[in-house]
């Protein structure tokens, strides 16, 4: 499969624990995006990378959230000291090139914070 | 503020029937409009992308229309199938979009009943 892959697909954790999600984009795609989606809502932008550079972060991305793309390939999204409000689907997407480029989404990582 | 409004929020249709979903947007300056299908618990999958100059685009039984003057789009599903049960998300980007400037609608949840 050469699409966007995310791991893990599901994560259940206790409040206060740290969690990390991984995203492997389509190999030739230079842009990678993270979105958060809650039930019944559309995805909300969190951050995006062009190669290894993190070019923009949403105000939704509090200090407890950090994202990296160290070699311009896979990316990780870490949430520290999780809160119940962090429960959501975390979607990764990748694209090749500028705004008219099609965005390919992964299957998402669903986080449940107890 | 850029906004994308979708209607209805949800609808139920009988298998074999047609339906039309609506999307109104205020994104400016407009670059392109995309429709995604999102199955429950999965990532969104692109159905169509339309630029300013395109009025209609089809993908199998899905036909999207765009009126850039009135800033409205519709997605028509013909001869619905049970597998069409999903959320359909309208996404609009502005000229400077790079993923971070994509504006997502809240989606329309479609349930096809036998």
Coordinates of N, CA and C in Angstrom, one line a residue:
Chain A
X1 N 0.8 -1.2 0.0 CA 0.0 0.0 0.0 C 0.9 1.2 0.0
X2 N 0.6 2.2 -0.9 CA 1.5 3.3 -1.0 C 0.8 4.6 -0.6
X3 N -0.3 4.5 0.2 CA -1.0 5.7 0.7 C -0.4 6.2 1.9
X4 N -1.1 7.1 2.6 CA -0.7 7.7 3.8 C -1.0 6.7 4.9
X5 N 0.0 6.4 5.8 CA -0.3 5.4 6.8 C -0.1 6.1 8.2
X6 N -1.0 5.7 9.1 CA -0.9 6.3 10.5 C -0.9 5.2 11.5
X7 N -0.2 5.4 12.6 CA 0.0 4.4 13.6 C 0.1 5.1 15.0
X8 N -0.6 4.6 16.0 CA -1.6 3.5 16.0 C -2.9 4.0 15.4
X9 N -3.8 3.1 15.1 CA -5.1 3.5 14.6 C -6.0 3.9 15.8
X10 N -5.8 3.2 16.9 CA -6.6 3.5 18.1 C -5.6 3.6 19.3
X11 N -5.9 4.5 20.2 CA -5.1 4.7 21.4 C -6.0 5.1 22.5
X12 N -6.0 4.3 23.6 CA -6.8 4.6 24.8 C -5.8 4.9 25.9
X13 N -5.9 6.0 26.6 CA -4.9 6.4 27.6 C -5.6 7.1 28.7
X14 N -4.9 7.1 29.8 CA -5.4 7.8 31.0 C -5.0 9.3 31.0
X15 N -5.8 10.1 31.5 CA -5.5 11.5 31.6 C -4.2 11.7 32.3
X16 N -3.4 12.6 31.7 CA -2.1 12.9 32.2 C -0.9 12.2 31.6
X17 N -1.3 11.1 30.8 CA -0.2 10.4 30.1 C 0.2 11.1 28.8
X18 N 1.3 10.7 28.3 CA 1.8 11.2 27.0 C 1.5 10.2 25.9
X19 N 1.1 10.7 24.7 CA 0.9 9.8 23.6 C 1.6 10.4 22.4
X20 N 2.0 9.5 21.5 CA 2.7 9.9 20.2 C 2.0 9.1 19.1
X21 N 1.8 9.9 18.0 CA 1.2 9.3 16.8 C 2.3 9.5 15.7
X22 N 2.3 8.5 14.8 CA 3.2 8.5 13.7 C 2.4 8.6 12.4
X23 N 3.0 9.3 11.4 CA 2.4 9.4 10.1 C 3.5 9.2 9.0
X24 N 3.2 8.3 8.1 CA 4.1 8.1 7.0 C 3.4 8.6 5.7
X25 N 3.8 9.7 5.2 CA 3.1 10.2 4.0 C 3.5 9.4 2.7
X26 N 2.8 9.7 1.6 CA 3.2 9.2 0.3 C 4.6 9.6 0.0
X27 N 5.4 8.7 -0.4 CA 6.9 8.9 -0.4 C 7.3 10.2 -1.1
X28 N 6.8 10.5 -2.2 CA 7.3 11.7 -3.0 C 6.6 13.0 -2.6
X29 N 5.7 13.0 -1.6 CA 5.0 14.2 -1.2 C 5.9 15.0 -0.2
X30 N 6.0 16.3 -0.5 CA 6.9 17.1 0.3 C 6.1 17.8 1.4
X31 N 4.7 17.9 1.3 CA 4.0 18.5 2.3 C 3.2 17.5 3.1
X32 N 3.2 17.8 4.4 CA 2.5 16.9 5.4 C 1.7 17.8 6.4
X33 N 0.5 17.3 6.6 CA -0.4 18.1 7.5 C -1.0 17.2 8.6
X34 N -1.3 17.9 9.7 CA -2.0 17.2 10.8 C -3.3 18.0 11.0
X35 N -4.4 17.2 11.2 CA -5.7 17.8 11.5 C -6.3 17.0 12.7
X36 N -7.2 17.7 13.4 CA -7.9 17.0 14.4 C -9.4 17.1 14.1
X37 N -10.1 16.0 14.3 CA -11.5 15.9 14.0 C -12.3 15.3 15.1
X38 N -13.3 16.0 15.6 CA -14.2 15.5 16.6 C -15.5 15.0 16.0
X39 N -16.2 14.3 16.7 CA -17.4 13.6 16.2 C -18.4 14.6 15.6
X40 N -18.7 14.4 14.3 CA -19.7 15.2 13.7 C -19.2 16.5 13.1
X41 N -17.9 16.7 13.2 CA -17.3 18.0 12.7 C -16.4 17.7 11.6
X42 N -16.1 18.7 10.8 CA -15.0 18.6 9.8 C -13.7 18.7 10.5
X43 N -12.6 18.3 9.8 CA -11.3 18.3 10.3 C -10.8 19.8 10.6
X44 N -10.1 20.0 11.6 CA -9.5 21.3 12.0 C -8.0 21.2 11.8
X45 N -7.5 22.2 11.2 CA -6.0 22.3 10.9 C -5.2 22.4 12.2
X46 N -4.2 21.7 12.3 CA -3.3 21.8 13.5 C -1.9 22.4 13.0
X47 N -1.3 21.7 12.0 CA 0.0 22.2 11.6 C 0.4 21.6 10.3
X48 N 1.4 22.2 9.6 CA 1.9 21.5 8.4 C 3.4 21.7 8.2
X49 N 3.9 20.8 7.5 CA 5.4 20.8 7.1 C 5.6 20.8 5.6
X50 N 6.6 21.6 5.2 CA 7.1 21.4 3.9 C 8.5 20.8 4.1
X51 N 8.7 19.6 3.6 CA 9.9 18.9 3.9 C 10.0 18.8 5.4
X52 N 11.2 19.2 6.0 CA 11.3 19.0 7.4 C 10.9 20.3 8.2
X53 N 10.6 21.4 7.4 CA 10.3 22.6 8.1 C 8.8 22.7 8.5
X54 N 8.6 23.1 9.7 CA 7.2 23.3 10.2 C 6.8 24.7 9.9
X55 N 6.0 24.9 8.9 CA 5.7 26.3 8.4 C 4.6 27.0 9.1
X56 N 3.6 26.3 9.7 CA 2.5 27.0 10.4 C 1.9 26.1 11.4
X57 N 1.6 26.7 12.5 CA 0.9 26.0 13.6 C -0.4 26.7 14.0
X58 N -1.5 26.0 14.2 CA -2.7 26.6 14.6 C -2.7 27.0 16.0
X59 N -3.6 27.9 16.4 CA -3.7 28.2 17.8 C -4.3 27.0 18.6
X60 N -4.9 26.1 17.9 CA -5.4 24.9 18.6 C -4.2 24.0 19.1
X61 N -3.0 24.2 18.6 CA -1.9 23.4 19.0 C -1.3 24.1 20.2
X62 N -1.8 23.6 21.4 CA -1.3 24.2 22.6 C 0.2 23.8 22.9
X63 N 0.7 24.3 24.0 CA 2.1 23.9 24.4 C 2.3 22.4 24.6
X64 N 1.2 21.7 24.9 CA 1.3 20.3 25.2 C 1.4 19.5 23.9
X65 N 1.2 20.1 22.8 CA 1.3 19.4 21.5 C 2.7 19.8 20.8
X66 N 3.3 18.8 20.2 CA 4.5 19.1 19.4 C 4.5 18.1 18.3
X67 N 4.9 18.6 17.1 CA 5.0 17.8 15.9 C 6.4 18.0 15.3
X68 N 6.9 16.9 14.8 CA 8.2 16.9 14.1 C 8.2 16.1 12.8
X69 N 9.1 16.5 12.0 CA 9.3 15.8 10.7 C 10.8 15.8 10.5
X70 N 11.5 15.1 11.2 CA 13.0 15.3 11.3 C 13.7 15.1 10.0
X71 N 13.4 14.2 9.1 CA 14.1 14.0 7.9 C 13.3 14.3 6.7
X72 N 12.2 15.0 6.9 CA 11.3 15.3 5.8 C 10.5 14.1 5.2
X73 N 10.5 13.1 6.0 CA 9.7 11.9 5.6 C 8.6 11.7 6.5
X74 N 8.7 10.8 7.5 CA 7.6 10.5 8.4 C 7.5 11.7 9.4
X75 N 6.4 11.8 10.1 CA 6.2 12.8 11.1 C 5.6 12.2 12.4
X76 N 5.8 12.8 13.5 CA 5.2 12.4 14.7 C 4.5 13.6 15.4
X77 N 3.4 13.3 16.0 CA 2.6 14.2 16.8 C 2.5 13.7 18.2
X78 N 3.1 14.5 19.1 CA 3.1 14.1 20.5 C 2.2 15.0 21.3
X79 N 1.4 14.4 22.2 CA 0.6 15.1 23.1 C 1.0 14.8 24.5
X80 N 1.4 15.8 25.2 CA 1.9 15.6 26.6 C 0.7 15.9 27.6
X81 N 0.8 15.2 28.7 CA -0.2 15.4 29.8 C -1.6 15.5 29.2
X82 N -2.0 14.4 28.6 CA -3.3 14.4 27.9 C -4.5 14.8 28.8
X83 N -5.5 15.4 28.2 CA -6.7 15.8 28.9 C -7.9 15.2 28.1
X84 N -9.0 15.1 28.8 CA -10.1 14.4 28.2 C -10.6 15.2 26.9
X85 N -10.4 16.5 26.9 CA -10.7 17.2 25.7 C -9.8 16.9 24.5
X86 N -8.8 16.2 24.7 CA -7.9 15.8 23.6 C -8.5 14.6 22.8
X87 N -9.5 14.0 23.3 CA -10.1 12.8 22.7 C -10.6 13.3 21.3
X88 N -10.1 12.7 20.3 CA -10.5 13.0 18.9 C -9.8 12.1 17.9
X89 N -10.1 12.3 16.6 CA -9.4 11.6 15.6 C -8.3 12.5 15.1
X90 N -7.1 12.0 15.0 CA -6.0 12.8 14.5 C -5.7 12.3 13.1
X91 N -5.9 13.2 12.2 CA -5.7 12.8 10.8 C -4.4 13.4 10.2
X92 N -3.7 12.7 9.5 CA -2.5 13.1 8.8 C -2.8 13.1 7.3
X93 N -2.3 14.1 6.5 CA -2.5 14.2 5.1 C -1.2 14.6 4.4
X94 N -1.1 14.3 3.2 CA 0.1 14.7 2.5 C -0.3 15.2 1.1
X95 N 0.6 16.0 0.5 CA 0.3 16.5 -0.8 C 1.7 16.8 -1.5
X96 N 1.6 16.9 -2.8 CA 2.8 17.2 -3.6 C 2.6 18.6 -4.2
X97 N 3.3 19.6 -3.8 CA 3.3 20.9 -4.4 C 2.3 21.8 -3.7
X98 N 1.9 22.8 -4.5 CA 1.1 24.0 -3.9 C -0.4 23.7 -3.8
X99 N -1.1 24.8 -3.7 CA -2.5 24.7 -3.2 C -3.4 23.9 -4.1
X100 N -3.1 23.7 -5.4 CA -4.0 22.9 -6.2 C -3.7 21.5 -6.1
X101 N -2.7 21.1 -5.3 CA -2.4 19.7 -5.1 C -3.4 19.0 -4.3
X102 N -3.7 17.8 -4.8 CA -4.7 17.0 -4.1 C -4.2 16.5 -2.7
X103 N -5.0 16.5 -1.7 CA -4.6 16.2 -0.4 C -5.1 14.7 -0.1
X104 N -4.1 13.9 0.3 CA -4.4 12.5 0.5 C -4.4 12.3 2.0
X105 N -5.4 11.7 2.6 CA -5.5 11.5 4.0 C -5.2 10.1 4.4
X106 N -4.6 10.0 5.6 CA -4.5 8.6 6.2 C -5.8 8.2 6.9
X107 N -5.8 7.0 7.5 CA -7.0 6.5 8.1 C -7.3 7.1 9.5
X108 N -6.3 7.9 10.0 CA -6.5 8.5 11.2 C -6.1 7.7 12.4
X109 N -5.8 8.4 13.5 CA -5.5 7.8 14.8 C -6.5 8.3 15.8
X110 N -7.3 7.4 16.3 CA -8.4 7.8 17.2 C -7.8 7.7 18.7
X111 N -7.9 8.8 19.3 CA -7.4 8.9 20.7 C -8.6 9.1 21.7
X112 N -8.6 8.2 22.7 CA -9.6 8.3 23.8 C -8.9 8.5 25.1
X113 N -9.2 9.6 25.7 CA -8.5 9.9 27.0 C -9.5 9.7 28.1
X114 N -9.2 8.7 29.0 CA -10.2 8.4 30.1 C -10.0 9.3 31.3
Chain B
X1 N -14.2 36.4 7.9 CA -13.7 35.0 8.2 C -14.2 34.0 7.1
X2 N -13.3 33.2 6.6 CA -13.6 32.2 5.7 C -14.5 31.1 6.3
X3 N -15.6 30.8 5.7 CA -16.5 29.8 6.2 C -17.1 28.9 5.1
X4 N -17.4 27.7 5.4 CA -18.0 26.7 4.5 C -19.2 26.1 5.3
X5 N -20.4 26.3 4.7 CA -21.6 25.8 5.4 C -22.2 24.7 4.5
X6 N -22.5 23.6 5.1 CA -23.1 22.5 4.4 C -24.5 22.2 4.9
X7 N -25.4 21.8 3.9 CA -26.7 21.4 4.3 C -27.2 20.3 3.4
X8 N -28.1 19.4 3.9 CA -28.5 19.4 5.3 C -27.3 18.8 6.1
X9 N -27.5 18.8 7.4 CA -26.5 18.2 8.3 C -26.5 16.7 8.1
X10 N -27.7 16.1 7.9 CA -27.8 14.7 7.7 C -29.1 14.4 6.9
X11 N -29.1 13.3 6.2 CA -30.2 12.9 5.5 C -30.3 11.4 5.3
X12 N -31.5 10.9 5.2 CA -31.7 9.4 5.0 C -32.4 9.2 3.7
X13 N -31.9 8.4 2.9 CA -32.5 8.1 1.6 C -32.6 6.6 1.4
X14 N -33.5 6.2 0.5 CA -33.7 4.8 0.2 C -32.7 4.4 -0.9
X15 N -32.2 3.2 -0.8 CA -31.3 2.7 -1.9 C -31.9 2.8 -3.2
X16 N -31.1 3.3 -4.2 CA -31.6 3.5 -5.5 C -32.0 4.9 -5.8
X17 N -32.3 5.7 -4.8 CA -32.8 7.1 -5.0 C -31.6 8.0 -5.2
X18 N -31.9 9.2 -5.6 CA -30.9 10.3 -5.8 C -31.0 11.3 -4.7
X19 N -29.9 12.0 -4.4 CA -29.9 13.0 -3.5 C -28.9 14.1 -3.8
X20 N -29.1 15.3 -3.3 CA -28.2 16.4 -3.6 C -27.8 17.1 -2.3
X21 N -26.5 17.3 -2.1 CA -26.0 17.9 -0.9 C -25.5 19.3 -1.3
X22 N -25.6 20.3 -0.4 CA -25.3 21.7 -0.7 C -24.1 22.2 0.1
X23 N -23.4 23.1 -0.5 CA -22.2 23.7 0.1 C -22.2 25.2 -0.3
X24 N -22.2 26.1 0.7 CA -22.1 27.5 0.5 C -20.8 28.0 1.2
X25 N -20.1 28.8 0.5 CA -18.8 29.2 1.1 C -18.6 30.7 1.0
X26 N -17.7 31.2 1.8 CA -17.4 32.7 1.8 C -15.9 32.9 1.6
X27 N -15.2 31.8 1.3 CA -13.7 31.8 1.1 C -13.4 32.7 -0.1
X28 N -12.4 33.6 0.2 CA -12.0 34.5 -0.9 C -10.5 34.9 -0.6
X29 N -9.7 35.0 -1.6 CA -10.0 34.7 -3.0 C -10.0 33.2 -3.2
X30 N -10.9 32.7 -4.0 CA -11.2 31.3 -4.2 C -10.1 30.7 -5.1
X31 N -9.7 29.5 -4.8 CA -8.8 28.7 -5.6 C -9.5 27.4 -6.2
X32 N -9.9 26.6 -5.3 CA -10.6 25.4 -5.7 C -11.5 24.9 -4.6
X33 N -12.4 24.0 -5.0 CA -13.4 23.4 -4.1 C -13.3 21.9 -4.3
X34 N -13.3 21.2 -3.2 CA -13.2 19.8 -3.1 C -14.3 19.1 -2.4
X35 N -14.7 18.0 -2.8 CA -15.6 17.2 -2.1 C -14.9 15.9 -1.7
X36 N -15.1 15.6 -0.4 CA -14.5 14.3 0.2 C -15.6 13.4 0.7
X37 N -15.4 12.1 0.6 CA -16.3 11.2 1.3 C -15.5 10.6 2.4
X38 N -16.2 10.5 3.6 CA -15.5 10.0 4.8 C -16.4 8.9 5.4
X39 N -16.0 7.7 5.3 CA -16.6 6.6 6.0 C -16.4 6.7 7.5
X40 N -17.3 6.2 8.3 CA -17.2 6.2 9.7 C -15.9 5.6 10.2
X41 N -15.1 6.4 10.9 CA -13.8 5.9 11.5 C -12.7 5.8 10.5
X42 N -12.9 6.4 9.3 CA -11.8 6.3 8.3 C -11.4 7.7 7.9
X43 N -10.3 7.9 7.2 CA -9.9 9.2 6.7 C -10.7 9.6 5.5
X44 N -10.8 10.9 5.2 CA -11.5 11.4 4.0 C -10.9 10.9 2.7
X45 N -11.7 10.7 1.7 CA -11.2 10.3 0.4 C -11.7 11.3 -0.6
X46 N -10.9 11.8 -1.5 CA -11.3 12.8 -2.4 C -12.2 12.2 -3.5
X47 N -13.3 13.0 -3.8 CA -14.2 12.6 -4.8 C -13.9 13.5 -6.1
X48 N -13.9 14.8 -5.9 CA -13.7 15.8 -7.0 C -12.9 17.0 -6.5
X49 N -12.2 17.6 -7.4 CA -11.6 18.9 -7.2 C -12.0 19.8 -8.4
X50 N -12.6 21.0 -8.1 CA -13.0 21.9 -9.1 C -12.3 23.3 -9.0
X51 N -11.8 23.8 -10.0 CA -11.3 25.1 -10.0 C -12.3 26.1 -10.4
X52 N -11.9 27.4 -10.4 CA -12.9 28.5 -10.7 C -13.6 28.3 -12.1
X53 N -12.9 27.8 -13.0 CA -13.5 27.7 -14.4 C -14.3 26.5 -14.7
X54 N -14.4 25.6 -13.7 CA -15.1 24.4 -13.9 C -16.5 24.5 -13.3
X55 N -17.6 24.1 -14.0 CA -18.9 24.1 -13.5 C -19.4 22.8 -13.0
X56 N -18.9 21.7 -13.7 CA -19.4 20.4 -13.3 C -18.3 19.4 -13.4
X57 N -18.3 18.5 -12.5 CA -17.3 17.4 -12.6 C -17.9 16.1 -12.0
X58 N -17.7 15.0 -12.7 CA -18.3 13.8 -12.3 C -17.2 12.8 -11.9
X59 N -17.6 11.9 -11.0 CA -16.8 10.8 -10.6 C -17.7 9.6 -10.3
X60 N -17.9 8.8 -11.4 CA -18.9 7.7 -11.3 C -20.3 8.3 -11.1
X61 N -20.9 7.8 -10.0 CA -22.3 8.3 -9.7 C -22.3 9.6 -8.9
X62 N -21.2 10.2 -8.7 CA -21.1 11.5 -8.0 C -20.9 12.6 -9.0
X63 N -21.7 13.6 -9.0 CA -21.5 14.8 -9.8 C -21.5 16.0 -9.0
X64 N -20.5 16.8 -9.1 CA -20.3 18.0 -8.4 C -20.6 19.2 -9.3
X65 N -21.2 20.2 -8.8 CA -21.4 21.5 -9.6 C -20.8 22.6 -8.8
X66 N -20.4 23.6 -9.5 CA -19.9 24.8 -8.9 C -20.4 26.1 -9.5
X67 N -20.9 27.0 -8.7 CA -21.2 28.3 -9.2 C -20.4 29.3 -8.4
X68 N -19.3 29.7 -9.1 CA -18.4 30.6 -8.4 C -18.9 32.0 -8.1
X69 N -19.9 32.4 -8.9 CA -20.5 33.7 -8.7 C -21.3 33.8 -7.5
X70 N -22.1 32.7 -7.2 CA -23.0 32.7 -6.0 C -22.3 32.0 -4.9
X71 N -21.1 31.4 -5.2 CA -20.3 30.7 -4.1 C -21.1 29.6 -3.6
X72 N -21.6 28.8 -4.5 CA -22.3 27.6 -4.1 C -21.9 26.4 -4.9
X73 N -21.9 25.2 -4.2 CA -21.6 24.0 -4.9 C -22.6 22.9 -4.4
X74 N -22.8 21.9 -5.2 CA -23.6 20.8 -4.9 C -23.0 19.5 -5.2
X75 N -23.3 18.5 -4.5 CA -22.9 17.1 -4.8 C -24.1 16.3 -5.0
X76 N -24.3 15.7 -6.2 CA -25.4 14.9 -6.5 C -25.0 13.4 -6.5
X77 N -25.7 12.6 -5.8 CA -25.5 11.2 -5.8 C -26.6 10.5 -6.6
X78 N -26.2 9.8 -7.6 CA -27.3 9.1 -8.4 C -27.4 7.7 -8.1
X79 N -28.6 7.2 -8.1 CA -28.8 5.7 -7.8 C -28.1 5.3 -6.6
X80 N -28.4 5.8 -5.5 CA -27.6 5.6 -4.2 C -27.5 4.1 -3.9
X81 N -26.3 3.8 -3.3 CA -26.1 2.4 -2.9 C -25.8 2.4 -1.4
X82 N -25.9 1.3 -0.8 CA -25.7 1.2 0.7 C -24.3 1.7 1.0
X83 N -23.3 1.5 0.1 CA -21.9 1.9 0.4 C -21.7 3.4 0.3
X84 N -22.8 4.1 -0.1 CA -22.7 5.6 -0.1 C -22.9 6.2 1.3
X85 N -23.3 5.4 2.2 CA -23.5 5.9 3.6 C -22.2 6.3 4.1
X86 N -22.1 7.6 4.4 CA -20.9 8.2 4.8 C -21.1 9.7 5.1
X87 N -20.1 10.4 5.5 CA -20.1 11.9 5.6 C -19.5 12.4 4.4
X88 N -20.0 13.5 3.9 CA -19.5 14.1 2.7 C -19.1 15.6 3.1
X89 N -17.8 15.8 2.9 CA -17.2 17.1 3.4 C -16.9 18.0 2.2
X90 N -17.3 19.2 2.2 CA -16.9 20.2 1.2 C -15.7 21.0 1.8
X91 N -14.7 21.2 1.0 CA -13.5 21.9 1.4 C -13.1 22.9 0.4
X92 N -12.9 24.1 0.8 CA -12.6 25.2 -0.1 C -11.2 25.8 0.2
X93 N -10.4 26.1 -0.8 CA -9.1 26.7 -0.6 C -9.0 28.0 -1.2
X94 N -8.2 28.9 -0.6 CA -8.0 30.2 -1.3 C -6.7 30.1 -2.1
X95 N -6.4 31.2 -2.8 CA -5.3 31.1 -3.8 C -4.0 30.8 -3.1
X96 N -3.9 31.3 -1.8 CA -2.6 31.1 -1.1 C -2.6 29.8 -0.4
X97 N -3.6 28.9 -0.6 CA -3.7 27.7 0.3 C -2.5 26.8 0.2
X98 N -2.2 26.2 1.3 CA -1.2 25.2 1.3 C -1.6 24.2 2.4
X99 N -2.8 23.8 2.4 CA -3.3 22.9 3.4 C -3.8 23.7 4.6
X100 N -2.9 24.6 5.1 CA -3.3 25.4 6.2 C -4.4 26.3 6.0
X101 N -4.6 26.7 4.7 CA -5.7 27.6 4.4 C -6.9 26.9 3.8
X102 N -7.0 25.6 3.9 CA -8.2 24.9 3.5 C -9.2 25.1 4.6
X103 N -10.5 25.4 4.1 CA -11.6 25.6 5.1 C -12.5 24.4 4.8
X104 N -12.8 23.7 5.9 CA -13.6 22.5 5.9 C -15.0 22.8 6.3
X105 N -16.0 22.3 5.6 CA -17.4 22.3 6.1 C -17.5 21.2 7.2
X106 N -18.7 21.3 7.8 CA -18.9 20.3 8.9 C -19.4 19.0 8.4
X107 N -19.7 18.9 7.1 CA -20.1 17.6 6.5 C -21.6 17.4 6.5
X108 N -22.0 16.6 5.6 CA -23.4 16.1 5.6 C -23.3 14.5 5.8
X109 N -24.0 14.0 6.7 CA -24.0 12.6 7.0 C -25.2 12.0 6.2
X110 N -24.8 11.1 5.3 CA -25.8 10.4 4.5 C -26.0 9.0 4.9
X111 N -27.2 8.6 5.1 CA -27.5 7.2 5.5 C -28.4 6.6 4.4
X112 N -27.9 5.6 3.7 CA -28.7 4.9 2.7 C -29.3 3.7 3.2
X113 N -30.7 3.6 3.2 CA -31.4 2.4 3.7 C -31.9 1.5 2.6
X114 N -31.8 0.2 2.9 CA -32.3 -0.7 1.8 C -33.8 -0.6 1.7

